[in-house]
CSV table of C-alpha atoms in Angstrom, one decimal:
chain,number,residue,atom,x,y,z
A,736,ARG,CA,-74.6,-97.1,246.0
A,737,VAL,CA,-74.1,-97.3,249.7
A,738,ILE,CA,-70.9,-95.6,250.8
A,739,SER,CA,-69.0,-97.7,253.4
A,740,LEU,CA,-66.1,-96.4,255.4
A,741,PRO,CA,-63.5,-98.5,253.5
A,742,ASP,CA,-64.6,-96.6,250.3
A,743,ILE,CA,-63.7,-93.2,252.1
A,744,ALA,CA,-60.7,-94.5,253.9
A,745,ASP,CA,-59.0,-95.9,250.8
A,746,GLY,CA,-59.8,-93.0,248.6
A,747,THR,CA,-61.9,-95.0,246.3
A,748,LEU,CA,-64.7,-92.2,246.4
A,749,LEU,CA,-62.0,-89.6,245.8
A,750,THR,CA,-60.4,-91.3,242.7
A,751,SER,CA,-63.4,-92.5,240.9
A,752,SER,CA,-63.2,-92.2,237.1
A,753,SER,CA,-66.9,-92.3,236.7
A,754,GLY,CA,-67.1,-88.5,236.0
A,755,VAL,CA,-68.5,-87.8,239.5
A,756,GLY,CA,-67.5,-84.5,240.8
A,757,ILE,CA,-66.5,-80.9,239.5
A,758,THR,CA,-63.9,-81.2,236.7
A,759,VAL,CA,-63.9,-77.6,235.7
A,760,ALA,CA,-64.5,-74.3,237.8
A,761,GLN,CA,-63.0,-71.2,236.4
A,762,GLN,CA,-63.5,-67.5,237.3
A,763,PHE,CA,-62.9,-64.2,235.3
A,764,ARG,CA,-63.0,-60.7,236.7
A,765,LEU,CA,-63.2,-57.3,235.2
A,766,LEU,CA,-59.6,-56.1,235.2
A,767,ALA,CA,-60.3,-52.4,235.7
A,768,ASP,CA,-63.1,-49.9,236.3
A,769,GLN,CA,-65.3,-49.0,233.4
A,770,SER,CA,-67.7,-46.2,232.8
A,771,GLY,CA,-71.1,-47.0,231.9
A,772,SER,CA,-71.5,-46.7,227.9
A,773,ALA,CA,-75.0,-44.9,228.0
A,774,SER,CA,-75.7,-47.4,225.3
A,775,ALA,CA,-77.9,-50.4,225.8
A,776,GLY,CA,-76.3,-53.7,224.8
A,777,THR,CA,-72.7,-52.8,225.5
A,778,VAL,CA,-70.6,-56.0,226.0
A,779,LEU,CA,-68.1,-55.8,228.9
A,780,THR,CA,-64.4,-56.3,227.9
A,781,ASN,CA,-61.1,-56.2,229.6
A,782,TRP,CA,-61.4,-59.5,231.5
A,783,GLU,CA,-58.8,-61.6,233.1
A,784,GLU,CA,-58.8,-64.9,234.7
A,785,SER,CA,-58.8,-64.5,238.5
A,786,ASP,CA,-55.2,-64.9,239.9
A,787,THR,CA,-55.1,-63.7,243.4
A,788,ASP,CA,-55.2,-66.7,245.7
A,789,TYR,CA,-57.0,-68.5,243.0
A,790,GLN,CA,-56.6,-72.0,241.3
A,791,ARG,CA,-58.8,-73.0,238.6
A,792,VAL,CA,-60.3,-76.7,238.8
A,793,GLY,CA,-59.4,-78.7,236.0
A,794,SER,CA,-57.8,-77.4,232.7
A,795,SER,CA,-58.5,-74.0,231.2
A,796,ALA,CA,-61.9,-74.7,229.5
A,797,TRP,CA,-63.0,-71.0,229.2
A,798,SER,CA,-61.3,-68.2,227.4
A,799,GLN,CA,-62.5,-64.8,226.0
A,800,SER,CA,-61.8,-62.4,223.5
A,801,SER,CA,-63.1,-58.8,223.4
A,802,GLY,CA,-65.6,-60.0,225.9
A,803,ILE,CA,-66.9,-63.0,224.0
A,804,PHE,CA,-66.4,-66.0,226.1
A,805,SER,CA,-66.1,-69.7,224.4
A,806,CYS,CA,-65.5,-73.0,226.1
A,807,SER,CA,-63.5,-76.0,225.0
A,808,ALA,CA,-65.2,-78.7,227.1
A,809,THR,CA,-68.8,-79.8,226.5
A,810,GLY,CA,-71.1,-80.2,229.6
A,811,ILE,CA,-73.9,-78.8,231.8
A,812,TYR,CA,-72.6,-75.6,233.4
A,813,LEU,CA,-73.6,-73.4,236.3
A,814,CYS,CA,-72.9,-69.6,235.7
A,815,GLN,CA,-72.8,-67.1,238.6
A,816,TRP,CA,-72.1,-63.5,238.0
A,817,THR,CA,-72.0,-60.3,240.0
A,818,PHE,CA,-72.1,-56.7,238.5
A,819,VAL,CA,-70.6,-54.0,241.0
A,820,VAL,CA,-71.5,-50.4,240.2
A,821,SER,CA,-71.2,-47.0,242.1
A,822,THR,CA,-72.1,-43.4,241.1
A,823,SER,CA,-71.0,-40.2,242.4
A,824,SER,CA,-74.1,-38.2,241.1
A,825,GLY,CA,-77.7,-38.8,240.5
A,826,GLY,CA,-79.2,-42.1,239.9
A,827,ASP,CA,-79.1,-44.9,237.3
A,828,ALA,CA,-81.5,-47.9,236.4
A,829,TYR,CA,-79.6,-50.7,234.5
A,830,ASP,CA,-80.3,-54.4,233.7
A,831,PRO,CA,-77.0,-56.4,233.4
A,832,ASN,CA,-77.3,-59.7,231.6
A,833,ILE,CA,-75.8,-62.8,230.0
A,834,GLN,CA,-76.4,-64.0,226.6
A,835,ILE,CA,-75.6,-67.2,224.9
A,836,SER,CA,-75.2,-68.0,221.0
A,837,THR,CA,-75.3,-71.5,219.8
A,838,ASP,CA,-74.5,-70.4,216.3
A,839,SER,CA,-70.9,-68.9,216.6
A,840,GLY,CA,-72.3,-65.6,217.6
A,841,SER,CA,-74.8,-64.8,214.8
A,842,ASN,CA,-77.7,-64.8,217.2
A,843,TYR,CA,-77.8,-64.5,221.0
A,844,ASN,CA,-80.5,-65.0,223.6
A,845,THR,CA,-80.7,-63.5,227.0
A,846,ARG,CA,-80.5,-66.2,229.5
A,847,SER,CA,-79.9,-64.4,232.7
A,848,ARG,CA,-80.8,-60.8,233.8
A,849,SER,CA,-80.9,-58.6,236.9
A,850,TRP,CA,-82.7,-55.4,237.4
A,851,ALA,CA,-81.2,-52.8,239.6
A,852,HIS,CA,-81.0,-49.1,240.7
A,853,ILE,CA,-78.6,-46.7,242.3
A,854,ALA,CA,-79.4,-43.3,243.8
A,855,ALA,CA,-77.6,-40.5,245.4
A,856,GLY,CA,-78.5,-41.7,248.9
A,857,GLU,CA,-77.5,-45.2,248.0
A,858,PRO,CA,-74.6,-44.9,245.4
A,859,ARG,CA,-73.4,-48.6,245.3
A,860,ASP,CA,-75.0,-51.8,244.2
A,861,SER,CA,-74.3,-55.5,243.2
A,862,PRO,CA,-76.7,-57.3,241.4
A,863,GLN,CA,-76.1,-61.0,241.0
A,864,ASN,CA,-77.7,-63.9,239.1
A,865,GLN,CA,-77.0,-67.5,238.2
A,866,PHE,CA,-78.3,-70.1,235.6
A,867,ILE,CA,-77.5,-73.5,234.2
A,868,PHE,CA,-77.0,-74.2,230.7
A,869,ASP,CA,-75.5,-76.9,228.3
A,870,VAL,CA,-72.5,-76.4,226.1
A,871,ALA,CA,-73.4,-79.0,223.6
A,872,ASN,CA,-71.2,-77.9,220.7
A,873,THR,CA,-67.9,-76.1,221.7
A,874,SER,CA,-67.2,-74.8,218.1
A,875,THR,CA,-70.6,-72.9,217.9
A,876,PHE,CA,-71.0,-71.9,221.6
A,877,ARG,CA,-70.5,-68.2,222.7
A,878,LEU,CA,-71.5,-66.3,225.7
A,879,ARG,CA,-71.2,-62.7,226.5
A,880,TYR,CA,-71.8,-60.5,229.5
A,881,ARG,CA,-73.7,-57.2,228.9
A,882,GLN,CA,-73.8,-53.8,230.9
A,883,SER,CA,-77.5,-53.7,230.0
A,884,GLN,CA,-80.3,-54.7,227.7
A,885,ASP,CA,-83.3,-52.2,228.1
A,886,ASN,CA,-81.8,-49.6,230.4
A,887,ALA,CA,-78.6,-48.3,229.4
A,888,CYS,CA,-75.9,-48.1,232.2
A,889,SER,CA,-75.2,-44.3,232.4
A,890,ASN,CA,-71.7,-42.8,231.7
A,891,VAL,CA,-71.7,-41.4,235.2
A,892,THR,CA,-71.9,-44.9,236.6
A,893,THR,CA,-68.5,-46.8,237.4
A,894,ILE,CA,-68.7,-50.6,236.7
A,895,ALA,CA,-66.1,-51.7,239.3
A,896,GLY,CA,-63.1,-53.9,238.3
A,897,SER,CA,-59.8,-54.9,239.9
A,898,SER,CA,-56.4,-56.8,239.1
A,899,SER,CA,-56.2,-57.9,242.8
A,900,GLU,CA,-59.8,-58.7,244.1
A,901,ASN,CA,-63.1,-59.9,242.3
A,902,MET,CA,-65.7,-57.0,241.9
A,903,THR,CA,-67.5,-57.5,238.6
A,904,ASN,CA,-66.8,-61.3,237.9
A,905,ILE,CA,-68.3,-64.4,236.2
A,906,LEU,CA,-67.8,-67.9,237.6
A,907,PHE,CA,-68.4,-71.2,235.4
A,908,ILE,CA,-68.7,-74.7,237.0
A,909,ARG,CA,-69.0,-77.7,235.1
A,910,LEU,CA,-71.9,-79.9,236.6
A,911,GLY,CA,-71.7,-82.9,234.6
A,912,ASP,CA,-71.8,-84.3,231.1
A,913,THR,CA,-74.1,-83.1,228.3
């Protein structure tokens, strides 16, 4: 379709009901600092939906309980995440990751992972990653954000969280229909 100035001027493009545009965008952040668990596979918990100078787009499609996220709206989503860490001693290697389940949490598959390392001379890091996925069935879909998969995040490593700014966080944007 060729876009004409009248389409833009009268708002036709902005009010289209054809499903064009972002209908859901929602961000969560770790509410407070957590220590690394020193155990591979630990799920991050204590999340809140961002609320500082923030407004979600659309209805609240995403929710979480004990670190397990679920979604009430089918669609193709973009997930972007950041893992902010620091240490006051030594070094640490870790591999934060996101896993998805399509069978209500009975089985999970790693969909996105980052490898990182902090050392005494460089005591802070913030690995990030992103991926696109399909929520085809909201009743069986689950997602979890873990400290590590193969390299346990040390208990002298602090995973940064805050109730007033986004540090360790996860963002969901619905790109289109399933």
